[in-house]
Amino acid sequence: MQGTRVYSPAGEELGHIDDVMIDTSSGKIVYGVLEFGGFLGIGSDHHAIPFGKLRYDTSREGYVTDLTKEQLEQAPRQHETWREDREWQRRSHEYYGVAPYWL
């Protein structure tokens, strides 16, 4: 999964999956961490996207999301402890328009 490309609805390559977060209670992937922007990894951004916003497209051999590049650029920024920060996760799910995975 790591390195798999992510595309916008228009087919624009947005970046690739750099990491995932798994909910230890359910064993399900709850976030895909998208790396985008920059050049050869320098100056790139990372955004934890609720995994429900990603759909695998076999014809593209990558994920498609309904998010645009502009929406990703405006998304809540991660911080060092985002994985444990329920308030940040709640705001992130609200921004992306999906129910939190823990509900």
Tab-separated table of C-alpha atoms in Angstrom:
chain	number	residue	atom	x	y	z
A	1	MET	CA	0.000	0.000	0.000
A	2	GLN	CA	2.838	2.385	0.793
A	3	GLY	CA	3.744	4.304	-2.347
A	4	THR	CA	0.357	3.728	-4.010
A	5	ARG	CA	-0.690	6.794	-5.988
A	6	VAL	CA	-3.773	8.854	-5.138
A	7	TYR	CA	-5.825	10.647	-7.807
A	8	SER	CA	-8.435	13.414	-7.810
A	9	PRO	CA	-11.864	12.891	-9.416
A	10	ALA	CA	-10.459	14.531	-12.571
A	11	GLY	CA	-7.600	12.016	-12.711
A	12	GLU	CA	-4.901	14.410	-11.483
A	13	GLU	CA	-2.236	12.648	-9.436
A	14	LEU	CA	-2.348	14.205	-5.970
A	15	GLY	CA	0.422	12.234	-4.305
A	16	HIS	CA	0.925	8.816	-2.781
A	17	ILE	CA	0.190	6.869	0.387
A	18	ASP	CA	3.153	7.301	2.711
A	19	ASP	CA	1.725	5.560	5.775
A	20	VAL	CA	-1.498	4.214	7.275
A	21	MET	CA	-3.030	4.254	10.746
A	22	ILE	CA	-4.770	1.124	11.983
A	23	ASP	CA	-7.350	1.117	14.775
A	24	THR	CA	-6.029	-1.525	17.151
A	25	SER	CA	-9.526	-2.318	18.473
A	26	SER	CA	-10.979	-3.258	15.093
A	27	GLY	CA	-7.854	-3.980	13.048
A	28	LYS	CA	-9.175	-1.676	10.308
A	29	ILE	CA	-7.229	0.985	8.442
A	30	VAL	CA	-8.675	4.309	9.577
A	31	TYR	CA	-6.333	6.820	7.905
A	32	GLY	CA	-4.220	6.881	4.811
A	33	VAL	CA	-1.381	9.381	5.174
A	34	LEU	CA	-1.043	11.136	1.834
A	35	GLU	CA	2.275	12.708	0.864
A	36	PHE	CA	1.906	15.391	-1.774
A	37	GLY	CA	3.662	18.438	-3.175
A	38	GLY	CA	7.357	19.113	-3.010
A	39	PHE	CA	10.026	17.553	-5.182
A	40	LEU	CA	11.635	14.177	-4.455
A	41	GLY	CA	10.231	14.291	-0.937
A	42	ILE	CA	11.625	17.762	-0.174
A	43	GLY	CA	9.039	20.330	0.837
A	44	SER	CA	6.196	17.835	0.696
A	45	ASP	CA	3.134	17.874	2.966
A	46	HIS	CA	1.504	14.943	4.723
A	47	HIS	CA	-2.200	14.700	5.457
A	48	ALA	CA	-4.014	11.947	7.321
A	49	ILE	CA	-7.148	11.332	5.273
A	50	PRO	CA	-9.979	9.214	6.688
A	51	PHE	CA	-9.635	5.946	4.790
A	52	GLY	CA	-13.291	6.056	3.752
A	53	LYS	CA	-12.375	8.968	1.452
A	54	LEU	CA	-10.163	6.660	-0.628
A	55	ARG	CA	-11.423	4.100	-3.144
A	56	TYR	CA	-9.073	1.723	-4.947
A	57	ASP	CA	-9.366	1.893	-8.741
A	58	THR	CA	-7.897	-1.203	-10.409
A	59	SER	CA	-7.690	0.492	-13.813
A	60	ARG	CA	-5.428	3.202	-12.354
A	61	GLU	CA	-3.710	0.862	-9.896
A	62	GLY	CA	-4.198	3.570	-7.303
A	63	TYR	CA	-6.681	5.261	-5.015
A	64	VAL	CA	-9.229	7.852	-6.111
A	65	THR	CA	-10.637	10.441	-3.746
A	66	ASP	CA	-13.338	13.049	-4.187
A	67	LEU	CA	-10.936	15.660	-2.788
A	68	THR	CA	-9.235	18.300	-4.888
A	69	LYS	CA	-5.683	19.552	-4.531
A	70	GLU	CA	-7.053	22.812	-3.131
A	71	GLN	CA	-9.075	20.989	-0.466
A	72	LEU	CA	-5.988	19.058	0.598
A	73	GLU	CA	-3.961	22.251	0.833
A	74	GLN	CA	-6.612	23.746	3.160
A	75	ALA	CA	-7.043	20.603	5.297
A	76	PRO	CA	-6.207	20.551	9.016
A	77	ARG	CA	-2.458	20.213	9.502
A	78	GLN	CA	-1.140	17.258	11.413
A	79	HIS	CA	0.997	17.753	14.470
A	80	GLU	CA	3.368	15.466	16.295
A	81	THR	CA	0.723	13.754	18.450
A	82	TRP	CA	-2.217	13.717	16.000
A	83	ARG	CA	-2.591	9.946	16.334
A	84	GLU	CA	-3.573	10.317	20.012
A	85	ASP	CA	-5.407	13.657	19.704
A	86	ARG	CA	-9.167	12.925	19.474
A	87	GLU	CA	-10.008	16.632	19.120
A	88	TRP	CA	-7.739	16.945	16.070
A	89	GLN	CA	-9.219	13.739	14.651
A	90	ARG	CA	-12.763	15.039	15.234
A	91	ARG	CA	-11.964	18.316	13.406
A	92	SER	CA	-10.333	16.368	10.586
A	93	HIS	CA	-13.357	14.096	10.125
A	94	GLU	CA	-15.616	17.146	10.212
A	95	TYR	CA	-13.500	18.858	7.523
A	96	TYR	CA	-13.611	15.783	5.287
A	97	GLY	CA	-17.332	15.248	5.911
A	98	VAL	CA	-17.157	11.712	7.288
A	99	ALA	CA	-18.227	10.249	10.618
A	100	PRO	CA	-15.386	9.519	13.058
A	101	TYR	CA	-14.322	5.867	12.952
A	102	TRP	CA	-14.702	5.451	16.725
A	103	LEU	CA	-18.442	6.198	16.724
